Short mmCIF file of C-alpha atoms in Angstrom, two decimals:
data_model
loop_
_atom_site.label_atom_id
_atom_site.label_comp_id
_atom_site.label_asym_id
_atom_site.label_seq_id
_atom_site.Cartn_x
_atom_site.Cartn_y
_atom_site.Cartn_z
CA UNK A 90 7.98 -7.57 47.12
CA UNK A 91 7.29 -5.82 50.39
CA UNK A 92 5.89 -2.55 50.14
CA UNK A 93 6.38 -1.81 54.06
CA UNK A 94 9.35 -0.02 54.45
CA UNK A 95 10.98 3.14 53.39
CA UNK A 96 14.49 2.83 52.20
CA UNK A 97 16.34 6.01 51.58
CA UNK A 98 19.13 6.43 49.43
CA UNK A 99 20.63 9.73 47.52
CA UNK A 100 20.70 10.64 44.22
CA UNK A 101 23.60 12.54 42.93
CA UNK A 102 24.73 13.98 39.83
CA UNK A 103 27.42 11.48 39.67
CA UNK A 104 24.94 8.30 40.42
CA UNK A 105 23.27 9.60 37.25
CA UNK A 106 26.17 10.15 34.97
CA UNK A 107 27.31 6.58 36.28
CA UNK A 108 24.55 4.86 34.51
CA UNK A 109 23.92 7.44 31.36
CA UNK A 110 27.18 7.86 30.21
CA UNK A 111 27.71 4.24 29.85
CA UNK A 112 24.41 3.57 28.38
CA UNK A 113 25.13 6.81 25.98
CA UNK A 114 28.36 5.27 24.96
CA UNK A 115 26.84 1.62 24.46
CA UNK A 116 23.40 3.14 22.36
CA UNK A 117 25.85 4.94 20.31
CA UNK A 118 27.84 1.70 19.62
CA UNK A 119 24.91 -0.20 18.06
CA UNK A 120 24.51 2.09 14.90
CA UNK A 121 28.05 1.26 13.74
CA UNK A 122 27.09 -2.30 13.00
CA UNK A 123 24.43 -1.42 10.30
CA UNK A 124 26.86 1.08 8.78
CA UNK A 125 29.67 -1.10 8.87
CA UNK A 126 27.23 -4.27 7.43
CA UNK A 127 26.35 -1.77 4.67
CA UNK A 128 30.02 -0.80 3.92
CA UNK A 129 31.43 -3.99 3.87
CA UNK A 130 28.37 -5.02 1.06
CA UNK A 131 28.86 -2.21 -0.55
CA UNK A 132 32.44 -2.97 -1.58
CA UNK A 133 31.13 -6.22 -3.46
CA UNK A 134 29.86 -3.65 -5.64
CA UNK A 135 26.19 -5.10 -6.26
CA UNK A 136 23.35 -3.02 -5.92
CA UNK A 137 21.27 -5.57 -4.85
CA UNK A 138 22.87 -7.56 -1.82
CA UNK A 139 23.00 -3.36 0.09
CA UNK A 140 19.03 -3.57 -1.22
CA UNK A 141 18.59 -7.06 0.74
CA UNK A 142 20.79 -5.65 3.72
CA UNK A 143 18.59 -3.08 3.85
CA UNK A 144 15.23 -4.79 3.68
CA UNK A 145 16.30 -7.61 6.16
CA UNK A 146 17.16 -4.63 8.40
CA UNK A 147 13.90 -3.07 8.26
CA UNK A 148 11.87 -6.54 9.09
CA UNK A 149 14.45 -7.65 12.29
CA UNK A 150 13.90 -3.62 13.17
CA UNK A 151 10.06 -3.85 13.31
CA UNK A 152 10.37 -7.26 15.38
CA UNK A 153 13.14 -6.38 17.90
CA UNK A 154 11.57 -2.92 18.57
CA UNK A 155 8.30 -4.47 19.05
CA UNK A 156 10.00 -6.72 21.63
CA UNK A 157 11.94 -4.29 23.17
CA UNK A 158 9.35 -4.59 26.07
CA UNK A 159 11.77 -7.00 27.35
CA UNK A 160 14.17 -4.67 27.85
CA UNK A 161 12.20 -2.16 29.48
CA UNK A 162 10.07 -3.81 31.41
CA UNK A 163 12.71 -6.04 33.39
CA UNK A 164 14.50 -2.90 33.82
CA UNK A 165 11.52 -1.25 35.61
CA UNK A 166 10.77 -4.51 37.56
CA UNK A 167 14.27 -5.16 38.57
CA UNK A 168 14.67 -1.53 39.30
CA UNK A 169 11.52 -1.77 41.97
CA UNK A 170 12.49 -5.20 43.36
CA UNK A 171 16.37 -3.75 44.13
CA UNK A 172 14.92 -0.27 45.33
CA UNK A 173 12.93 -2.78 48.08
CA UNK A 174 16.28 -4.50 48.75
CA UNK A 175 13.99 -8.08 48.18
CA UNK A 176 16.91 -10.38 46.56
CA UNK A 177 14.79 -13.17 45.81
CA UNK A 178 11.84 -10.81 43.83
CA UNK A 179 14.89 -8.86 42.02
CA UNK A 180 16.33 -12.85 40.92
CA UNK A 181 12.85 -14.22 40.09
CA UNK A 182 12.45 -11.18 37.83
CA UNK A 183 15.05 -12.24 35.72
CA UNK A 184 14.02 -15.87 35.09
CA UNK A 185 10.37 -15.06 34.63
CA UNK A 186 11.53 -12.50 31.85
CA UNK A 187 13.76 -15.22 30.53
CA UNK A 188 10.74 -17.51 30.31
CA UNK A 189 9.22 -14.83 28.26
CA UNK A 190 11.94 -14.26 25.92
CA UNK A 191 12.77 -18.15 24.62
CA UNK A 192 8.90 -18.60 24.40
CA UNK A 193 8.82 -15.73 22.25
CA UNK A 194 11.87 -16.43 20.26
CA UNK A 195 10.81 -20.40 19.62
CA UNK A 196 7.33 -18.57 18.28
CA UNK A 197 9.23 -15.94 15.96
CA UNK A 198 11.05 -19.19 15.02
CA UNK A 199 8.25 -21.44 14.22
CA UNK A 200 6.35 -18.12 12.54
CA UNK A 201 9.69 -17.25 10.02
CA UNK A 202 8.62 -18.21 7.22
CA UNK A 203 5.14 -16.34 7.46
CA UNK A 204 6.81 -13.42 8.95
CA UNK A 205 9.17 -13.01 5.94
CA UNK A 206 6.35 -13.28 3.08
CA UNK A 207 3.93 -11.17 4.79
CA UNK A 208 6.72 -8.44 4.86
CA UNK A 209 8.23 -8.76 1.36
CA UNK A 210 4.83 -8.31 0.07
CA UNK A 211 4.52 -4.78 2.02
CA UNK A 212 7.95 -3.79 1.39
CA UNK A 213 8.37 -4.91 -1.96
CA UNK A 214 11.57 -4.85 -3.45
CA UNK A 215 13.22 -6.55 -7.46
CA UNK A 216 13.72 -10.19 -7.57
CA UNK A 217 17.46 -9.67 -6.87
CA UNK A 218 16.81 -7.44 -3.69
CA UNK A 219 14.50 -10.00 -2.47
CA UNK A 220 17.01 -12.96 -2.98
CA UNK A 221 19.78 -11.61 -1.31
CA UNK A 222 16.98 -10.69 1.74
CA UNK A 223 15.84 -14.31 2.05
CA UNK A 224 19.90 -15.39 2.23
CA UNK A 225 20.31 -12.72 4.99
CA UNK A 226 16.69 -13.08 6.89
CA UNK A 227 16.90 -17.07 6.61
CA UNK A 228 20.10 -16.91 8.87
CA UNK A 229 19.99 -13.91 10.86
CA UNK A 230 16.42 -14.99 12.28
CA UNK A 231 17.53 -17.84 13.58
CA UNK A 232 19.42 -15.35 16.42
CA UNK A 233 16.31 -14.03 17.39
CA UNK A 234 15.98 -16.36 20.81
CA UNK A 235 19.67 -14.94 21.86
CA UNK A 236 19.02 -11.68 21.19
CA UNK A 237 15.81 -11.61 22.98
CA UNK A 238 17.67 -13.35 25.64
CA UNK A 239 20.33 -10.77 25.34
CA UNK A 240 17.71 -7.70 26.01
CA UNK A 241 16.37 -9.35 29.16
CA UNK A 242 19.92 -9.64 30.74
CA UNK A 243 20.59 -6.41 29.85
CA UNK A 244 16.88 -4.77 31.03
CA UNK A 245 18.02 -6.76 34.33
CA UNK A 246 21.78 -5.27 34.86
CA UNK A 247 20.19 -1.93 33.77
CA UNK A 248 17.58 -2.24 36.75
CA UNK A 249 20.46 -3.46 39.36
CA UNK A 250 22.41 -0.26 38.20
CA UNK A 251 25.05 -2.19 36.70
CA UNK A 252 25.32 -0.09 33.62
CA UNK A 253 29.04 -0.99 33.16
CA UNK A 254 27.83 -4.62 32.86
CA UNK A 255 25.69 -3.89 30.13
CA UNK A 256 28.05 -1.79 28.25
CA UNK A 257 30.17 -4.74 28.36
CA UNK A 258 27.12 -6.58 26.98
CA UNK A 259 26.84 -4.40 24.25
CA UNK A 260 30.68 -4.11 23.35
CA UNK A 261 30.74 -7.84 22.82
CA UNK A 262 28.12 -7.90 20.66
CA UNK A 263 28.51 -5.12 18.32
CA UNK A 264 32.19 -5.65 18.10
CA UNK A 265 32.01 -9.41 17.38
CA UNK A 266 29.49 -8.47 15.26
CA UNK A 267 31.64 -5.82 13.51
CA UNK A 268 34.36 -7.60 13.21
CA UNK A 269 33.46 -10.96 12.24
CA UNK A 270 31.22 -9.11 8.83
CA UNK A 271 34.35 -7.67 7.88
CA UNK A 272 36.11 -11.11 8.42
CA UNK A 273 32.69 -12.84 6.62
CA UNK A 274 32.60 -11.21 3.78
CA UNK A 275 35.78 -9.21 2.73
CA UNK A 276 38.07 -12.39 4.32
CA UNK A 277 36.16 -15.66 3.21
CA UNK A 278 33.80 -14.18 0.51
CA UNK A 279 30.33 -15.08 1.96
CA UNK A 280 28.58 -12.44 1.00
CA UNK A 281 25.38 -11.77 2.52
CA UNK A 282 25.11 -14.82 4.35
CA UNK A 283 28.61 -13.45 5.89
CA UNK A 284 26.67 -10.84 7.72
CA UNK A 285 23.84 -12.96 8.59
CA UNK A 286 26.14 -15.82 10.50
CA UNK A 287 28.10 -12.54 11.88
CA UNK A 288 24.71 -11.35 13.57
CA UNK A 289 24.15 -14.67 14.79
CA UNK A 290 27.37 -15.39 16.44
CA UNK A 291 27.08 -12.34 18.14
CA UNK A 292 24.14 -12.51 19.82
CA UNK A 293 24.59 -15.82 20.88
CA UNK A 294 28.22 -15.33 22.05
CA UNK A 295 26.85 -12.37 23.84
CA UNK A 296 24.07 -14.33 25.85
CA UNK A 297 26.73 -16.46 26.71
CA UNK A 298 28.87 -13.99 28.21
CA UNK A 299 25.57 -12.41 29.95
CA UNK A 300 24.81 -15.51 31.19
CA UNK A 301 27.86 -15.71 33.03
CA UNK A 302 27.78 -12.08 34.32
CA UNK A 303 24.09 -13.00 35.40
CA UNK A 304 24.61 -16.13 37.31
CA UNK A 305 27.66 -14.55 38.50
CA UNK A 306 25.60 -12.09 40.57
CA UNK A 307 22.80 -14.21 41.21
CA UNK A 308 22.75 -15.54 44.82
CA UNK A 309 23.06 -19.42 44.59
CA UNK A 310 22.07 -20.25 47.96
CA UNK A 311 18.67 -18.15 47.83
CA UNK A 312 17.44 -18.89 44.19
CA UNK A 313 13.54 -17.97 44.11
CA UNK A 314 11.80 -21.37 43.92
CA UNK A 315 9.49 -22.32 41.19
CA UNK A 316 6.51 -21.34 42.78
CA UNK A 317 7.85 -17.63 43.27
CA UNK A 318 9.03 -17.35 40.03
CA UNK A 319 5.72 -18.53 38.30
CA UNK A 320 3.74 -16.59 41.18
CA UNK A 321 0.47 -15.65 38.87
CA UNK A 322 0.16 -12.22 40.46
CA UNK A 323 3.87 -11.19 39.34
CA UNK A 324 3.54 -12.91 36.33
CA UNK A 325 0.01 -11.05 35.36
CA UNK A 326 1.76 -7.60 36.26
CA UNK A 327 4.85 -8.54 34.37
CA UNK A 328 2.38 -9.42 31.25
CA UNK A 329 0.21 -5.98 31.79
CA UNK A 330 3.40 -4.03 31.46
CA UNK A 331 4.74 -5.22 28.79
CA UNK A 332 1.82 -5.21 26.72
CA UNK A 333 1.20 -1.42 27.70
CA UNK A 334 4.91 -0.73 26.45
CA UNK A 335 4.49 -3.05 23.66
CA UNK A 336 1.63 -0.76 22.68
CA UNK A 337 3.35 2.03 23.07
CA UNK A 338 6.11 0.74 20.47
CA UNK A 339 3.98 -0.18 17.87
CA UNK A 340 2.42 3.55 18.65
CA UNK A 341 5.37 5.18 17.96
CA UNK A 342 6.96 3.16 15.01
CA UNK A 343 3.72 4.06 13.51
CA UNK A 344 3.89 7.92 14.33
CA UNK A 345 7.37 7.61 11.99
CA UNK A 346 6.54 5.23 9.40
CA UNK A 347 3.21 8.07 8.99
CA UNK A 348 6.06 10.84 8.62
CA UNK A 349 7.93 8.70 5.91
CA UNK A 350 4.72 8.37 3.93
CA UNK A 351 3.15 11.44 4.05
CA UNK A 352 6.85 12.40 2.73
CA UNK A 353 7.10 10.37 0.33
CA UNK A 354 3.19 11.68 -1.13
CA UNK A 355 5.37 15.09 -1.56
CA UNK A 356 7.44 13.72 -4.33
CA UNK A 357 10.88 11.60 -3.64
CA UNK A 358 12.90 15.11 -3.04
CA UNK A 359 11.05 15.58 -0.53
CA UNK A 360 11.26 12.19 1.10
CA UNK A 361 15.03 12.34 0.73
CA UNK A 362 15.48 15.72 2.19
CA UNK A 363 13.01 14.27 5.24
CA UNK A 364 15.48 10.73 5.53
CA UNK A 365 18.22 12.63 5.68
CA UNK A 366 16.74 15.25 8.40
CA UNK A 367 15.46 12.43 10.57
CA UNK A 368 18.82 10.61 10.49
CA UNK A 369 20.12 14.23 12.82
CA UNK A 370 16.84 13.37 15.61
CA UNK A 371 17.83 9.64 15.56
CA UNK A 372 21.39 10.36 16.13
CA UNK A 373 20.43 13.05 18.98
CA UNK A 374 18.07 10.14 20.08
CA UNK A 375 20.97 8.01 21.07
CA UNK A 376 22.59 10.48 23.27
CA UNK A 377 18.79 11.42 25.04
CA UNK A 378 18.62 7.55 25.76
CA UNK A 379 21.29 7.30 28.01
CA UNK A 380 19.92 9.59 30.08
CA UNK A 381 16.48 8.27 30.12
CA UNK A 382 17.81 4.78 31.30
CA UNK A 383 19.48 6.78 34.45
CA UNK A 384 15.61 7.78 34.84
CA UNK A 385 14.00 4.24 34.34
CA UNK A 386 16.69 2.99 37.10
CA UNK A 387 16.43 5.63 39.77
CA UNK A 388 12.57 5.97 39.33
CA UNK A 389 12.36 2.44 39.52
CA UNK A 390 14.18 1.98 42.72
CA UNK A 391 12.86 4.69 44.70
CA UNK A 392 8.99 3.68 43.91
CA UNK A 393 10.32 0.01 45.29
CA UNK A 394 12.09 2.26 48.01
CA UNK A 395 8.81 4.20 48.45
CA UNK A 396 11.20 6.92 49.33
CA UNK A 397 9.64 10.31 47.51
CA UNK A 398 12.54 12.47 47.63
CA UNK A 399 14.79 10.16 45.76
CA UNK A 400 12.32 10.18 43.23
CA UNK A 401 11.76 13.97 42.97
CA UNK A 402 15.28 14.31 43.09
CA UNK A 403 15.88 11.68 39.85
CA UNK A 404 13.27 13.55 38.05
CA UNK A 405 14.44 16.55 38.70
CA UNK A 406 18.23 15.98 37.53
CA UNK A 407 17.50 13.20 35.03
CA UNK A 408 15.18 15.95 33.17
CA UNK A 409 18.16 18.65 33.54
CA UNK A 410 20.69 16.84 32.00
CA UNK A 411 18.51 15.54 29.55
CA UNK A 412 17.58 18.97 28.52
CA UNK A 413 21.35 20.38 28.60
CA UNK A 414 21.99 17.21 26.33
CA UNK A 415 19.03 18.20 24.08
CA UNK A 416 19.72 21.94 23.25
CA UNK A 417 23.57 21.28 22.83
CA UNK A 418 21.86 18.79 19.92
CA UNK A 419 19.52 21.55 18.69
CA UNK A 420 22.60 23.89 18.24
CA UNK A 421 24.70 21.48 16.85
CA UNK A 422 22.53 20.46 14.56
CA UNK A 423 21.43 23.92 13.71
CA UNK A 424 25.45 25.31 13.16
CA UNK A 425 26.53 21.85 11.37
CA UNK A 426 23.33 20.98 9.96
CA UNK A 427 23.94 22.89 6.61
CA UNK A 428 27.49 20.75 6.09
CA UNK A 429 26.07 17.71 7.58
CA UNK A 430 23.23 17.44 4.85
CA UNK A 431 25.89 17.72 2.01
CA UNK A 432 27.97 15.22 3.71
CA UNK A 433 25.07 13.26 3.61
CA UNK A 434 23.86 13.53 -0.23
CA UNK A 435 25.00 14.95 -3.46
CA UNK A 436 22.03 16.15 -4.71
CA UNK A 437 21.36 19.31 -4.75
CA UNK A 438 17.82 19.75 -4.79
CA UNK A 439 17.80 17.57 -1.66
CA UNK A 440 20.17 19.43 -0.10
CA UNK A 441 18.41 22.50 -0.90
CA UNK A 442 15.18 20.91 0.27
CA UNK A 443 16.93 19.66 3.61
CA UNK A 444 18.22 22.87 4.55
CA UNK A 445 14.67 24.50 3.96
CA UNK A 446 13.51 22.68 6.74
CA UNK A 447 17.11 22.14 8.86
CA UNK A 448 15.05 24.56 11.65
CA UNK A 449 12.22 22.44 12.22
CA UNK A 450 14.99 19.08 12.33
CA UNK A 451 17.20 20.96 15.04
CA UNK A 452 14.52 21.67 17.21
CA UNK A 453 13.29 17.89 17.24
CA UNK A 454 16.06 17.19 19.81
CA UNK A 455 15.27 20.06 22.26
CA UNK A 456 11.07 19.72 21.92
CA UNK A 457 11.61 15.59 22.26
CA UNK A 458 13.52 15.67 25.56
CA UNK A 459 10.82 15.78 28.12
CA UNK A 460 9.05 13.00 26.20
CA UNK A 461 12.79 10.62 26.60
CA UNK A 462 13.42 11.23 30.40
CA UNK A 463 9.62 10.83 30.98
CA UNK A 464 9.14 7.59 28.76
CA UNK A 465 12.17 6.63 31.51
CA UNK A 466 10.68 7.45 34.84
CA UNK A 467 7.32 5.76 33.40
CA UNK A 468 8.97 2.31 32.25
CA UNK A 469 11.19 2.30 36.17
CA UNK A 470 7.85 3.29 37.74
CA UNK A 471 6.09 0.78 35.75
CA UNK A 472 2.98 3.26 35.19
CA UNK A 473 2.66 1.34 31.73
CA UNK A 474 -0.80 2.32 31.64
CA UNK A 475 -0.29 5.76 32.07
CA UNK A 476 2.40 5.86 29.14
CA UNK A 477 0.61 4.14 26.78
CA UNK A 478 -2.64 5.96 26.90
CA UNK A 479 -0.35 9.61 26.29
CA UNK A 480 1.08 8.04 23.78
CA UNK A 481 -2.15 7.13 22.09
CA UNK A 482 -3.31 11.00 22.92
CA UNK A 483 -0.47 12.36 21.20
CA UNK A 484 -0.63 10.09 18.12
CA UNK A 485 -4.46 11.16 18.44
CA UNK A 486 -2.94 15.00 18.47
CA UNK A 487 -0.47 14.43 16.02
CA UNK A 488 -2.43 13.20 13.07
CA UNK A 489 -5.09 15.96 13.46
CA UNK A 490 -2.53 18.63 13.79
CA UNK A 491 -1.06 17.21 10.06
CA UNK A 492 -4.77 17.00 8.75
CA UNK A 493 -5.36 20.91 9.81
CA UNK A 494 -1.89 22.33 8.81
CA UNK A 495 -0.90 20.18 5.78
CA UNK A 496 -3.12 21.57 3.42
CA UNK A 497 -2.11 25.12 4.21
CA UNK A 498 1.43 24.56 4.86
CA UNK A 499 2.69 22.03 3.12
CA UNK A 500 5.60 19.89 4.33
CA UNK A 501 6.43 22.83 6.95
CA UNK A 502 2.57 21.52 8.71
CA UNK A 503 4.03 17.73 8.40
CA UNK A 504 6.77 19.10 10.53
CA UNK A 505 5.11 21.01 12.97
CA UNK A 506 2.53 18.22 13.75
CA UNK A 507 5.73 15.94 14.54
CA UNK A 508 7.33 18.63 16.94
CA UNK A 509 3.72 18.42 18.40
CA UNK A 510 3.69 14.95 18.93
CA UNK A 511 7.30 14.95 20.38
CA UNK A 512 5.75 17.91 23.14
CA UNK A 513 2.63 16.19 23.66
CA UNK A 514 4.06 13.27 24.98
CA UNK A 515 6.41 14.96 27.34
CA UNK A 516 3.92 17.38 28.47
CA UNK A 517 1.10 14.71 28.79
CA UNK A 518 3.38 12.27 31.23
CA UNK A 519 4.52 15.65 33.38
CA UNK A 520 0.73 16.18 34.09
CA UNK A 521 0.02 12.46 35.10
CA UNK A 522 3.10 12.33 37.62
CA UNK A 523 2.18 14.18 40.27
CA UNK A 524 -1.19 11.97 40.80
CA UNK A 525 0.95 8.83 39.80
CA UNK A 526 3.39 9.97 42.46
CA UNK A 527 1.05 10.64 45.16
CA UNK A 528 -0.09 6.73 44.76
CA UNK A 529 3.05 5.79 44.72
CA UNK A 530 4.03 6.97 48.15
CA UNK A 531 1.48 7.82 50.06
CA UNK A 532 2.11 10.20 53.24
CA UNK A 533 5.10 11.58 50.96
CA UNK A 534 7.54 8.80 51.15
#
């Protein structure tokens, strides 16, 4: 990719709405398919298949966040190759991360079996529960190549700024997905295995379709040759950042599954009350990820650009919006919170223990922002380094701010060290930007 030239090009409030509200509205989309799997289970009436739903959920969860790398990091490659305006690196970005994603999904493949033991016996589960997760698992894995496929064609539209593409992508496959569970299992009585084949029709329908979008923009007479695509210094970068961001998953998943079991040590009220608290940050967290895609796009393309000022500019309007998005989710959450929580359970002491700590819940959306929009501008500026290692500092942060204020506060410390985390992280990329930018374009851009 040359490195050369400057390429200017504006960033406007519009440009950035253009790519988050899409992404908003397709991020938002994917949650319906769990609840809608769960519903259409639940009205078979057995306790057990919604147990096995639910445990199968939790094991594809782990994997496809821990391969979300795929996703992010062809976004931020992409994103640098278009900002450069070089064709042939933004092309040979997409097949190398295609090479990446079968090879990985053959592996989860040829691992399945091992995969699913080792996780029953962590996650436990009756006999029943189990059975009805081995149906669901056994067919649903089999997916996994497509929909690893599926998050490198979307990383790639993402990084060409093509975010009406990839809602597309995502509308096919959580509405075939959708709508062939209800078809599945209320229409032809297959039960679990209903849902399973409806996840795997989906994703592979859907890397059909985004095959055909892809190749559709690809540039037939200037395909990168072989030896470009498997160019060893592209291919070592594109392995660097994905292992930094693959680090950086398995940093946070860890920071929450901590919060669920130092929850759970405070009786199963308390654990409750926390679920159902966490379910308002994780619904705010789909609205804050739109916007931090806009950042992993524009950041991307103006370090390929080297043009500063489109990057101070996406910074400074991605972070904005993402912060007017984040404290109309605080107050939200805060006014509604109180009849969102009963909504949400019947039981009384967990409502009362939910609204108890409702303040420290409403905030999560407003303290987390920084750390969304600058988790964007890292992955588009591919400073993967950079992110993990805050990461790893605020985990570092978070856990001894919980070992300090625990003991004299009770759950209330538990929450406080989590609202540190969520700062830490923001704060922590802020500081490293300035000397990551002034590396990036040197002379100012």
């Amino acid at each position: 990719m040359s490195t050369a030239t400057v390429r200017p090009f504006e960033v406007t409030h519009r440009g950035v709405l253009a790519i988050a509200i899409p992404m908003t509205l397709a991020y938002l989309s994917t949650p319906l398919v769990g609840l809608v799997d769960t519903g259409v289970i639940g009205q078979l009436g057995d306790a057990a298949l919604i147990g096995g739903i639910a445990l199968g959920a939790v094991i594809f969860d782990i994997v496809f966040t821990t391969m979300n790398f795929l996703r992010s990091g062809t976004t931020g490659l992409t994103a640098q190759a278009h900002g450069a305006q070089d064709r042939t690196e933004v092309d040979a970005s997409f097949f190398r991360a295609l090479i990446v994603a079968v090879a990985i999904g053959l592996a989860v493949l040829a691992l399945k079996d091992v995969i699913l033991e080792v996780a029953l016996s962590l996650i436990g589960g009756s006999e029943a529960v189990q059975a009805a997760t081995r149906t669901y698992y056994g067919i649903r894995v089999l997916a996994t190549p497509f929909a690893l496929i599926n998050y490198v064609i979307l990383g790639w539209l993402i990084g060409l700024n093509r975010a009406g593409l990839a809602l597309v992508l995502q509308t096919v496959l959580n509405g075939v997905n959708i709508g062939l569970s209800l078809y599945l299992v209320l229409g032809l009585d297959y039960g679990v295995a209903g849902v399973g084949w409806a996840s795997f029709a989906a994703e592979a329908l859907t890397a059909l379709v985004g095959f055909f979008i892809a190749f559709g923009l690809i540039e037939r007479m200037r395909m990168p040759h072989r030896g470009v695509i498997l160019d060893r210094g592209a291919l070592i970068r594109m392995i660097a950042v994905n292992r930094d961001i693959m680090i950086r998953s398995f940093a946070l998943l860890f920071a929450f599954a901590f919060f669920t079991s130092q929850s759970a040590g405070h009786g199963d009220v308390v654990l409750a009350a926390n679920q159902v608290l966490m379910t308002l940050f994780f619904v705010g967290s789909f609205f804050l990820d739109g916007m931090a895609t806009a950042a992993e796009q524009l950041a991307g393309r103006s370090v390929g650009a080297r043009y500063r000022p489109a990057f101070d500019r996406s910074l400074k309007l991605t972070v904005g919006w993402g912060y007017a998005i984040g404290l109309a989710a605080s107050l939200v959450f805060w006014v509604a919170g109180p009849a969102i929580i009963d909504a949400m359970t019947t039981n009384e002491a967990v409502r009362e223990t939910a609204r108890l700590y409702l303040p420290f819940a409403a905030l999560t959306p407003l303290v987390g922002t920084l750390a969304f929009q600058m988790d964007g501008v890292f992955i588009g500026a591919t400073w993967s380094a950079d992110m993990r290692n805050m990461m790893l500092l605020s985990l570092a942060l978070y856990i001894a701010i919980w070992w300090v204020l625990t003991p004299l506060l009770g759950v209330s410390g538990l929450w406080i060290a989590l609202l540190v985390f969520l700062g830490a992280r923001g704060l922590s990329l802020l500081w490293r930007t300035r000397a990551r930018a002034a590396m990036a374009f040197p002379g100012g851009g």
